Structure formats: structure tokens, C-alpha cells
mmCIF file of C-alpha atoms and ligand atoms in Angstrom:
data_model
loop_
_atom_site.group_PDB
_atom_site.id
_atom_site.type_symbol
_atom_site.label_atom_id
_atom_site.label_comp_id
_atom_site.label_asym_id
_atom_site.label_seq_id
_atom_site.Cartn_x
_atom_site.Cartn_y
_atom_site.Cartn_z
ATOM 1 C CA MET A 1 63.636 52.380 55.054
ATOM 2 C CA ILE A 2 60.995 50.166 56.653
ATOM 3 C CA ILE A 3 59.376 51.023 59.944
ATOM 4 C CA ILE A 4 57.495 48.051 61.569
ATOM 5 C CA LEU A 5 54.975 48.973 64.069
ATOM 6 C CA ARG A 6 54.167 46.887 67.203
ATOM 7 C CA LYS A 7 51.233 44.525 67.059
ATOM 8 C CA GLY A 8 47.950 46.353 68.039
ATOM 9 C CA SER A 9 49.080 49.664 66.557
ATOM 10 C CA VAL A 10 46.342 51.468 64.800
ATOM 11 C CA LYS A 11 46.062 53.874 61.820
ATOM 12 C CA GLU A 12 46.641 57.028 64.092
ATOM 13 C CA ASP A 13 50.034 55.577 65.344
ATOM 14 C CA ALA A 14 51.086 55.228 61.838
ATOM 15 C CA GLN A 15 49.817 58.649 60.755
ATOM 16 C CA VAL A 16 52.063 60.395 63.117
ATOM 17 C CA ILE A 17 55.135 58.716 61.476
ATOM 18 C CA LEU A 18 53.767 59.062 57.898
ATOM 19 C CA ASP A 19 53.417 62.910 58.498
ATOM 20 C CA LYS A 20 57.025 63.138 59.799
ATOM 21 C CA ILE A 21 58.315 61.317 56.752
ATOM 22 C CA GLU A 22 56.349 63.589 54.443
ATOM 23 C CA ASN A 23 57.589 66.739 56.310
ATOM 24 C CA ILE A 24 61.193 66.025 55.619
ATOM 25 C CA GLY A 25 60.502 65.651 52.000
ATOM 26 C CA LEU A 26 60.427 61.734 51.653
ATOM 27 C CA LYS A 27 57.772 59.619 50.243
ATOM 28 C CA PRO A 28 55.789 57.888 52.823
ATOM 29 C CA LEU A 29 54.059 54.504 52.234
ATOM 30 C CA PHE A 30 51.354 52.894 54.347
ATOM 31 C CA LEU A 31 51.533 49.239 54.098
ATOM 32 C CA PRO A 32 49.039 47.620 56.466
ATOM 33 C CA GLY A 33 49.660 43.844 56.798
ATOM 34 C CA VAL A 34 47.602 41.037 58.256
ATOM 35 C CA GLU A 35 49.473 41.118 61.554
ATOM 36 C CA ARG A 36 51.275 44.433 61.593
ATOM 37 C CA ILE A 37 51.356 47.904 60.075
ATOM 38 C CA VAL A 38 54.532 48.532 58.010
ATOM 39 C CA ILE A 39 55.537 51.946 56.926
ATOM 40 C CA GLY A 40 57.901 52.802 54.121
ATOM 41 C CA ALA A 41 59.952 55.824 53.417
ATOM 42 C CA ILE A 42 61.442 56.331 50.026
ATOM 43 C CA GLY A 43 64.383 58.818 49.470
ATOM 44 C CA ASP A 44 67.525 59.872 51.221
ATOM 45 C CA GLU A 45 67.571 57.499 54.121
ATOM 46 C CA ARG A 46 70.071 59.609 56.023
ATOM 47 C CA LEU A 47 67.482 62.143 56.606
ATOM 48 C CA LEU A 48 65.347 59.648 58.512
ATOM 49 C CA GLU A 49 68.003 59.035 61.169
ATOM 50 C CA THR A 50 67.443 62.657 62.460
ATOM 51 C CA LEU A 51 63.916 61.551 63.333
ATOM 52 C CA GLY A 52 64.771 58.830 65.808
ATOM 53 C CA PHE A 53 61.937 56.532 65.014
ATOM 54 C CA ASP A 54 63.601 53.674 67.074
ATOM 55 C CA ASN A 55 62.503 55.573 70.175
ATOM 56 C CA PHE A 56 58.797 56.004 69.332
ATOM 57 C CA PRO A 57 56.604 53.761 71.607
ATOM 58 C CA GLN A 58 54.615 52.328 68.699
ATOM 59 C CA VAL A 59 57.738 51.272 66.679
ATOM 60 C CA GLU A 60 59.062 47.786 66.931
ATOM 61 C CA GLU A 61 61.851 47.919 64.350
ATOM 62 C CA VAL A 62 63.403 50.231 61.878
ATOM 63 C CA LYS A 63 65.119 48.434 58.970
ATOM 64 C CA PRO A 64 66.963 49.659 55.962
ATOM 65 C CA VAL A 65 66.039 48.311 52.693
ATOM 66 C CA LEU A 66 69.370 47.316 51.320
ATOM 67 C CA SER A 67 68.410 46.589 47.668
ATOM 68 C CA PRO A 68 68.539 49.620 45.259
ATOM 69 C CA TYR A 69 64.895 48.832 44.194
ATOM 70 C CA LYS A 70 62.457 49.414 47.043
ATOM 71 C CA LEU A 71 58.797 49.228 46.052
ATOM 72 C CA VAL A 72 59.060 46.079 44.061
ATOM 73 C CA SER A 73 61.118 44.332 46.818
ATOM 74 C CA ARG A 74 59.728 41.673 49.091
ATOM 75 C CA ASP A 75 61.027 43.567 52.060
ATOM 76 C CA PHE A 76 58.353 46.187 51.368
ATOM 77 C CA HIS A 77 55.540 43.721 50.468
ATOM 78 C CA ALA A 78 55.941 40.218 51.812
ATOM 79 C CA GLU A 79 52.974 38.696 50.082
ATOM 80 C CA ASN A 80 52.834 37.825 46.318
ATOM 81 C CA THR A 81 51.090 40.529 44.307
ATOM 82 C CA ILE A 82 48.436 39.367 42.032
ATOM 83 C CA VAL A 83 47.970 41.311 38.780
ATOM 84 C CA LYS A 84 44.722 40.963 36.808
ATOM 85 C CA ILE A 85 44.443 41.455 33.045
ATOM 86 C CA ARG A 86 40.687 41.894 32.974
ATOM 87 C CA ASP A 87 39.342 38.906 34.843
ATOM 88 C CA VAL A 88 42.545 36.666 34.537
ATOM 89 C CA SER A 89 44.848 36.685 37.664
ATOM 90 C CA ILE A 90 48.586 36.353 37.351
ATOM 91 C CA GLY A 91 50.628 35.595 40.470
ATOM 92 C CA GLY A 92 48.040 33.739 42.398
ATOM 93 C CA HIS A 93 47.424 29.986 42.544
ATOM 94 C CA ASP A 94 46.604 29.423 38.914
ATOM 95 C CA ILE A 95 49.157 29.518 36.059
ATOM 96 C CA ALA A 96 48.171 31.922 33.290
ATOM 97 C CA VAL A 97 48.931 31.175 29.722
ATOM 98 C CA MET A 98 49.185 34.055 27.263
ATOM 99 C CA ALA A 99 49.454 32.930 23.590
ATOM 100 C CA GLY A 100 49.046 34.113 19.981
ATOM 101 C CA PRO A 101 51.041 34.974 17.043
ATOM 102 C CA CYS A 102 54.301 37.110 17.278
ATOM 103 C CA ALA A 103 52.561 39.756 14.991
ATOM 104 C CA ILE A 104 49.033 40.552 13.935
ATOM 105 C CA GLU A 105 49.155 39.995 10.283
ATOM 106 C CA GLY A 106 45.504 40.319 9.234
ATOM 107 C CA GLU A 107 41.987 39.569 10.576
ATOM 108 C CA GLU A 108 41.877 36.149 9.359
ATOM 109 C CA GLN A 109 45.200 35.079 10.591
ATOM 110 C CA PHE A 110 44.660 36.613 14.034
ATOM 111 C CA LEU A 111 41.127 35.071 14.449
ATOM 112 C CA GLN A 112 42.239 31.807 13.560
ATOM 113 C CA ALA A 113 45.151 31.896 15.949
ATOM 114 C CA ALA A 114 42.975 33.385 18.727
ATOM 115 C CA LYS A 115 40.423 30.464 18.330
ATOM 116 C CA GLU A 116 43.032 27.828 18.364
ATOM 117 C CA VAL A 117 44.828 29.186 21.477
ATOM 118 C CA LYS A 118 41.510 29.646 23.404
ATOM 119 C CA LYS A 119 40.358 26.042 22.406
ATOM 120 C CA ALA A 120 43.653 24.741 23.867
ATOM 121 C CA GLY A 121 43.151 26.723 27.204
ATOM 122 C CA ALA A 122 45.247 29.928 26.866
ATOM 123 C CA LYS A 123 43.669 32.635 28.991
ATOM 124 C CA ILE A 124 45.131 35.846 27.498
ATOM 125 C CA LEU A 125 45.644 36.678 23.722
ATOM 126 C CA ARG A 126 48.949 38.018 22.738
ATOM 127 C CA GLY A 127 49.932 39.608 19.246
ATOM 128 C CA GLY A 128 52.166 42.538 18.137
ATOM 129 C CA ALA A 129 50.907 45.476 16.209
ATOM 130 C CA PHE A 130 53.999 47.568 16.581
ATOM 131 C CA LYS A 131 56.911 45.184 15.949
ATOM 132 C CA PRO A 132 60.519 46.100 17.088
ATOM 133 C CA ARG A 133 62.396 44.315 14.184
ATOM 134 C CA THR A 134 66.174 43.996 14.071
ATOM 135 C CA SER A 135 66.095 44.913 10.333
ATOM 136 C CA PRO A 136 64.266 47.996 9.100
ATOM 137 C CA TYR A 137 63.381 46.025 5.978
ATOM 138 C CA SER A 138 61.478 43.324 8.044
ATOM 139 C CA PHE A 139 57.596 43.526 8.647
ATOM 140 C CA GLN A 140 57.039 46.354 11.172
ATOM 141 C CA GLY A 141 53.599 45.370 12.138
ATOM 142 C CA LEU A 142 50.145 46.806 11.112
ATOM 143 C CA GLY A 143 50.175 49.586 13.791
ATOM 144 C CA ILE A 144 46.845 50.956 14.657
ATOM 145 C CA LEU A 145 45.033 48.662 12.120
ATOM 146 C CA GLY A 146 46.650 45.771 14.112
ATOM 147 C CA LEU A 147 45.252 47.111 17.361
ATOM 148 C CA LYS A 148 41.840 47.432 15.852
ATOM 149 C CA ILE A 149 41.971 43.869 14.585
ATOM 150 C CA MET A 150 43.065 42.781 18.155
ATOM 151 C CA ASN A 151 40.164 44.520 19.669
ATOM 152 C CA GLU A 152 37.535 43.039 17.431
ATOM 153 C CA VAL A 153 39.008 39.524 17.568
ATOM 154 C CA ALA A 154 39.255 39.719 21.425
ATOM 155 C CA LYS A 155 35.657 40.583 21.531
ATOM 156 C CA GLU A 156 34.702 37.667 19.343
ATOM 157 C CA VAL A 157 36.637 35.060 21.349
ATOM 158 C CA ASN A 158 36.130 36.921 24.628
ATOM 159 C CA MET A 159 39.694 36.971 25.732
ATOM 160 C CA PRO A 160 41.839 39.750 27.368
ATOM 161 C CA THR A 161 44.827 40.939 25.428
ATOM 162 C CA VAL A 162 48.341 42.113 25.730
ATOM 163 C CA THR A 163 50.368 43.853 23.003
ATOM 164 C CA GLU A 164 53.620 45.763 22.758
ATOM 165 C CA VAL A 165 53.764 49.542 23.035
ATOM 166 C CA LEU A 166 57.009 50.739 21.445
ATOM 167 C CA GLU A 167 56.798 54.445 22.316
ATOM 168 C CA VAL A 168 55.200 57.090 24.505
ATOM 169 C CA ALA A 169 53.078 58.395 21.514
ATOM 170 C CA ASP A 170 51.414 55.103 21.159
ATOM 171 C CA ILE A 171 50.283 54.626 24.756
ATOM 172 C CA ASP A 172 46.701 56.027 24.398
ATOM 173 C CA ALA A 173 46.067 53.938 21.348
ATOM 174 C CA VAL A 174 47.202 50.797 22.973
ATOM 175 C CA ALA A 175 45.271 51.564 26.169
ATOM 176 C CA LYS A 176 42.271 52.102 24.062
ATOM 177 C CA TYR A 177 42.334 48.787 22.147
ATOM 178 C CA ALA A 178 44.169 46.225 24.485
ATOM 179 C CA ASP A 179 44.014 45.266 28.148
ATOM 180 C CA ALA A 180 47.694 45.236 28.951
ATOM 181 C CA PHE A 181 50.892 46.858 27.711
ATOM 182 C CA GLN A 182 53.972 44.737 26.794
ATOM 183 C CA VAL A 183 57.288 46.408 27.106
ATOM 184 C CA GLY A 184 59.606 44.644 24.813
ATOM 185 C CA ALA A 185 63.217 43.585 25.736
ATOM 186 C CA ARG A 186 64.593 46.313 23.539
ATOM 187 C CA ASN A 187 62.664 48.952 25.496
ATOM 188 C CA MET A 188 63.253 47.685 29.041
ATOM 189 C CA GLN A 189 65.465 50.721 29.855
ATOM 190 C CA ASN A 190 63.372 53.242 27.916
ATOM 191 C CA PHE A 191 62.824 55.203 31.203
ATOM 192 C CA ARG A 192 60.543 57.808 29.573
ATOM 193 C CA LEU A 193 58.275 55.089 28.534
ATOM 194 C CA LEU A 194 58.411 53.278 31.825
ATOM 195 C CA LYS A 195 57.517 56.444 33.676
ATOM 196 C CA GLU A 196 54.647 57.167 31.384
ATOM 197 C CA LEU A 197 53.368 53.563 31.860
ATOM 198 C CA GLY A 198 53.557 54.163 35.654
ATOM 199 C CA GLN A 199 50.846 56.742 35.169
ATOM 200 C CA GLN A 200 48.510 54.308 33.476
ATOM 201 C CA LYS A 201 45.946 52.182 34.985
ATOM 202 C CA LYS A 202 46.303 49.065 32.824
ATOM 203 C CA PRO A 203 48.811 46.266 33.763
ATOM 204 C CA VAL A 204 52.402 46.207 32.238
ATOM 205 C CA LEU A 205 54.155 43.002 31.090
ATOM 206 C CA LEU A 206 57.875 44.100 31.447
ATOM 207 C CA LYS A 207 60.244 41.792 29.447
ATOM 208 C CA ARG A 208 63.906 41.489 30.419
ATOM 209 C CA GLY A 209 66.314 43.293 28.169
ATOM 210 C CA LEU A 210 68.610 41.381 25.958
ATOM 211 C CA SER A 211 71.645 42.073 28.114
ATOM 212 C CA ALA A 212 69.865 43.264 31.291
ATOM 213 C CA THR A 213 70.851 41.865 34.735
ATOM 214 C CA LEU A 214 68.023 40.865 37.196
ATOM 215 C CA GLN A 215 68.786 44.115 39.075
ATOM 216 C CA ASP A 216 68.379 46.153 35.954
ATOM 217 C CA LEU A 217 65.008 44.386 35.370
ATOM 218 C CA LEU A 218 63.792 45.066 38.970
ATOM 219 C CA LEU A 219 64.973 48.697 38.662
ATOM 220 C CA ALA A 220 63.007 49.161 35.468
ATOM 221 C CA ALA A 221 59.892 47.767 37.240
ATOM 222 C CA GLU A 222 60.613 50.150 40.097
ATOM 223 C CA TYR A 223 60.312 53.043 37.613
ATOM 224 C CA ILE A 224 56.806 51.922 36.733
ATOM 225 C CA VAL A 225 55.635 51.240 40.300
ATOM 226 C CA ALA A 226 57.197 54.502 41.697
ATOM 227 C CA GLU A 227 54.968 56.473 39.369
ATOM 228 C CA GLY A 228 51.919 54.765 40.899
ATOM 229 C CA ASN A 229 51.174 51.666 38.805
ATOM 230 C CA GLN A 230 51.633 48.573 40.813
ATOM 231 C CA LYS A 231 50.392 46.253 38.096
ATOM 232 C CA VAL A 232 53.664 45.043 36.722
ATOM 233 C CA ILE A 233 54.350 41.403 35.634
ATOM 234 C CA LEU A 234 58.057 40.512 35.135
ATOM 235 C CA CYS A 235 59.005 38.387 32.187
ATOM 236 C CA GLU A 236 62.152 36.265 31.548
ATOM 237 C CA ARG A 237 62.570 35.938 27.796
ATOM 238 C CA GLY A 238 66.208 34.828 27.444
ATOM 239 C CA ILE A 239 69.437 36.824 27.309
ATOM 240 C CA ARG A 240 72.467 37.035 25.023
ATOM 241 C CA THR A 241 75.201 34.737 25.876
ATOM 242 C CA PHE A 242 78.135 33.254 23.994
ATOM 243 C CA GLU A 243 75.797 30.438 22.903
ATOM 244 C CA THR A 244 74.425 30.694 19.401
ATOM 245 C CA ALA A 245 72.700 27.351 18.873
ATOM 246 C CA THR A 246 69.697 28.858 20.361
ATOM 247 C CA ARG A 247 68.379 32.411 19.673
ATOM 248 C CA ASN A 248 68.840 33.302 23.374
ATOM 249 C CA THR A 249 69.678 31.519 26.578
ATOM 250 C CA LEU A 250 66.566 31.247 28.672
ATOM 251 C CA ASP A 251 67.751 32.154 32.199
ATOM 252 C CA LEU A 252 65.496 30.098 34.453
ATOM 253 C CA ASN A 253 67.575 31.041 37.399
ATOM 254 C CA ALA A 254 65.623 34.165 37.066
ATOM 255 C CA VAL A 255 62.455 32.757 38.154
ATOM 256 C CA PRO A 256 63.137 31.698 41.683
ATOM 257 C CA TYR A 257 65.531 34.612 42.122
ATOM 258 C CA LEU A 258 62.947 37.257 41.130
ATOM 259 C CA LYS A 259 60.252 35.354 43.215
ATOM 260 C CA MET A 260 62.704 35.536 46.185
ATOM 261 C CA LYS A 261 63.485 39.252 45.814
ATOM 262 C CA SER A 262 60.208 40.654 44.659
ATOM 263 C CA HIS A 263 56.518 40.260 45.173
ATOM 264 C CA LEU A 264 55.688 40.752 41.457
ATOM 265 C CA PRO A 265 54.415 37.886 39.406
ATOM 266 C CA VAL A 266 56.949 36.235 37.016
ATOM 267 C CA VAL A 267 56.136 34.805 33.597
ATOM 268 C CA VAL A 268 58.408 33.029 31.123
ATOM 269 C CA ASP A 269 58.691 33.372 27.377
ATOM 270 C CA PRO A 270 60.231 30.192 25.992
ATOM 271 C CA SER A 271 59.499 31.179 22.409
ATOM 272 C CA HIS A 272 61.907 34.100 22.406
ATOM 273 C CA GLY A 273 64.144 32.275 24.993
ATOM 274 C CA THR A 274 64.799 29.387 22.619
ATOM 275 C CA GLY A 275 63.974 30.546 19.028
ATOM 276 C CA ILE A 276 63.271 26.921 18.161
ATOM 277 C CA ARG A 277 59.648 25.772 18.071
ATOM 278 C CA SER A 278 60.382 22.208 18.992
ATOM 279 C CA ILE A 279 62.088 23.117 22.282
ATOM 280 C CA VAL A 280 59.573 25.672 23.435
ATOM 281 C CA ALA A 281 57.452 22.967 25.192
ATOM 282 C CA PRO A 282 60.272 21.459 27.410
ATOM 283 C CA MET A 283 61.311 24.880 28.575
ATOM 284 C CA ALA A 284 57.608 25.810 29.266
ATOM 285 C CA TYR A 285 57.558 22.617 31.545
ATOM 286 C CA ALA A 286 60.752 23.671 33.143
ATOM 287 C CA ALA A 287 59.361 27.062 33.822
ATOM 288 C CA LEU A 288 56.535 25.779 35.869
ATOM 289 C CA ALA A 289 58.824 23.517 37.792
ATOM 290 C CA CYS A 290 60.931 26.482 38.833
ATOM 291 C CA GLY A 291 57.994 28.498 40.018
ATOM 292 C CA ALA A 292 56.754 30.703 36.999
ATOM 293 C CA ASP A 293 53.356 32.250 37.461
ATOM 294 C CA GLY A 294 52.627 32.035 33.846
ATOM 295 C CA LEU A 295 53.901 31.676 30.212
ATOM 296 C CA ILE A 296 53.797 33.691 27.107
ATOM 297 C CA ILE A 297 53.939 31.564 24.002
ATOM 298 C CA GLU A 298 53.907 32.316 20.114
ATOM 299 C CA VAL A 299 51.395 30.250 18.176
ATOM 300 C CA HIS A 300 50.853 30.839 14.400
ATOM 301 C CA PRO A 301 48.182 29.039 12.259
ATOM 302 C CA GLU A 302 50.911 28.468 9.706
ATOM 303 C CA PRO A 303 54.311 29.235 11.149
ATOM 304 C CA LYS A 304 56.064 28.561 7.719
ATOM 305 C CA ASN A 305 54.233 31.627 6.413
ATOM 306 C CA ALA A 306 54.594 33.836 9.551
ATOM 307 C CA LEU A 307 55.816 37.484 8.901
ATOM 308 C CA SER A 308 57.885 37.308 12.036
ATOM 309 C CA ASP A 309 59.302 34.747 14.397
ATOM 310 C CA GLY A 310 58.063 31.707 12.434
ATOM 311 C CA ALA A 311 60.846 29.445 13.490
ATOM 312 C CA GLN A 312 59.902 29.658 17.189
ATOM 313 C CA SER A 313 56.105 29.819 16.695
ATOM 314 C CA GLN A 314 54.290 26.670 17.611
ATOM 315 C CA THR A 315 51.715 25.090 15.294
ATOM 316 C CA PRO A 316 48.288 24.927 16.948
ATOM 317 C CA GLU A 317 48.674 21.081 17.298
ATOM 318 C CA GLN A 318 51.924 21.520 19.056
ATOM 319 C CA PHE A 319 50.355 24.156 21.301
ATOM 320 C CA GLN A 320 47.490 21.966 22.116
ATOM 321 C CA HIS A 321 49.778 19.072 22.918
ATOM 322 C CA MET A 322 51.917 21.208 25.202
ATOM 323 C CA MET A 323 48.858 22.569 27.102
ATOM 324 C CA GLU A 324 47.733 19.054 27.799
ATOM 325 C CA ARG A 325 51.061 18.066 29.372
ATOM 326 C CA LEU A 326 51.453 21.381 31.189
ATOM 327 C CA LYS A 327 48.497 20.298 33.432
ATOM 328 C CA ASP A 328 50.603 17.547 34.871
ATOM 329 C CA PHE A 329 53.545 19.937 35.543
ATOM 330 C CA ALA A 330 51.295 22.529 37.050
ATOM 331 C CA GLN A 331 49.887 19.758 39.276
ATOM 332 C CA ALA A 332 53.328 18.687 40.346
ATOM 333 C CA ALA A 333 54.088 22.346 41.159
ATOM 334 C CA LYS A 334 50.943 22.442 43.208
ATOM 335 C CA ARG A 335 49.403 25.038 41.049
ATOM 336 C CA GLY A 336 46.043 25.330 39.285
ATOM 337 C CA PHE A 337 45.845 25.314 35.505
HETATM 338 C C1 PEP B 401 57.565 39.657 21.176
HETATM 339 O O1 PEP B 401 56.974 39.251 22.219
HETATM 340 O O2 PEP B 401 57.138 39.343 19.988
HETATM 341 C C2 PEP B 401 58.875 40.398 21.204
HETATM 342 C C3 PEP B 401 59.311 41.170 20.287
HETATM 343 O O3 PEP B 401 59.526 40.050 22.341
HETATM 344 P P1 PEP B 401 60.958 40.569 23.033
HETATM 345 O O4 PEP B 401 60.751 42.032 23.305
HETATM 346 O O5 PEP B 401 61.028 39.710 24.261
HETATM 347 O O6 PEP B 401 61.915 40.294 21.992
HETATM 348 MN MN1 MN B 402 58.122 37.506 18.460
#
């Protein structure tokens, strides 16, 4: 439920209502806006009706939030949320590009990839230390050693980092060595993991599940925000469809839809969305055209020799070229780059 106070109402007017919401066992939210104070109440809305807020003099309107997700919805928070990964903003005017190899394979490979993506203009460094592979026989990532390499390389190139956290037990290690958590597609509905990440201070890049609806994705984000961590970035990375020519079907509908329904930033991963290196760039351009706040791109110094996702990893040259062209698309979308 949203309770909108009249113009000119002050904190004390809100406090009376916040206390009443708390007293009946619901979660009160104080949401001061530029023009008006808005109050949220999370929980069983039927209880609220007994309080008759419509009749309070300071109340202009009482509105139910019809969507099943509340805190991540635009009804609760009209302005865009900007999430910062260290000093890089995502969700503001500028497009943020995260790039790096699928997996951290060793110091030399990761440093080389980091230098290349930085040179081309990427703002955030990606790379997996814990890899969720379809086959148990595929390279599973370097684990803690990978995190340490990430940390060292990040210092050397001075870039913030994002890396996947596969399970609750690894949260502390990832928080120690990286600047943002990535929740992979396969873990989007690992609710225990989401709740624990909700207790963390660092931002969370939440990737859409392989067969998750947009409502599922927003509810997964709600799990994190409801625990207190508002720094969530949504990521469209393609879904399973009947089409097998591409690895996944990049659902660009998701971008304007998520931006319409939620205040959270939205980024697109055309690498996993396509699975084919040569068509990553056109889908990245398309992502900016439909309103994405950023991109996450796999780049490998030698994709042929990559231990994971080589077929979709761009060469440094391809990445450089794409970044050049992205400037024009960003400009057309009236965004900074
Ligand atoms: C990745 O980013 O390398 C990855 C495993 O992504 P996803 O979870 O989207 O498959
Ligand atoms: Mn990958």
C-alpha cells in the first residue's frame, strides 16, 4: 500500500502514520520525494483498511500496489535508482560497460584481458572465479585463487570488479576480493542466496534465469531489497526458447518493460544472449537503443583457447571496434558514454 501525503506535510505528519503501520505488524517505509512524502506499508494490506488512513487530514491518497513485487516497483519509487560499483554509476545518464573474460584462467590471461578492456573504455572488470558449468567435467573456475587474481589485477588496472557468487558459503570471500556480486542465471531463484545478499553492503548484479519470467526476476530482486540491500542491478541475458540457432534468445522486450515497472538499473548481456561472438555487437547496439543502462560483455585475449564460453567471447579488436561504434548509439539514445 502507498500512502501519499499532501504537499507541505512534514516528517511529524508521516511519523504518526509510520507508527500505526508498525503497530499492526506491517513494515513501514518512509519515502520522501521532491514534492511529496510517500509512505509504504508492506505486508497484509487488509489490516491497513482498519486504520482508515483515507480520513487523516495529512493524507492525499491511499493506493494499493497491485504488483506482487513492491519495493522494486516504480509505484514505490518513481525516480531511477542509481547503483554505484565503487565510483562507477549504473542507472544514471552514462552507459556503463562491464567487460572481461568468462572465467579467470590465470594471472597473465586476466591481466591481459583487463588491460585490453580498460583501453577500449570498459568501466568495470568482469571475470568468473566460481563457474556454474553445465557439465561437471568442464573447467569449474579457479575459486579463491581466481578471486585473489581478480583483486590483484583490479588494483593494477584500477577498475572495479564484478564476479559470480555461487553459494552462501562463498559470500564473505567474494565480498573481500570483489566490488560487486553477480548472481548467475542458474541461481536467480536460489532464495537463500538472495536473502543473504540482501544483508550485504555491496551491489548485486542479478541475472535473469534461463526460463524466468520478468515477474520472477523482479520478485527475485525483491528478495534482496526486502532484506535491506537496495543496490540491485537487473540483467537480461537471454532465455531458452524453441530457437537453437543462437545459444539463447535475447529478450530485449525485457529492457523497456523492466524500466517501466521498476526503478532499478537494467543491463544487457549479449554474449550469453547470443552465444556467437560476431553477433554480440549488433545486439549490444540494440540494447542501447531500447534503453539499457549498461552492458556486460565477454572478452578474451585468445577466444580460441578460452576455458569457457570462447565461442561468444569477443577478441580485444572486436571489443575495441564495438566500443567505438557504441558511442554513436549512446549519443542517439541521448546517453553519455
Ligand atoms: C557468466 O556471466 O559467465 C555466466 C555464467 O552467466 P549466466 O549466469 O547468465 O549464464
Ligand atoms: Mn560465460
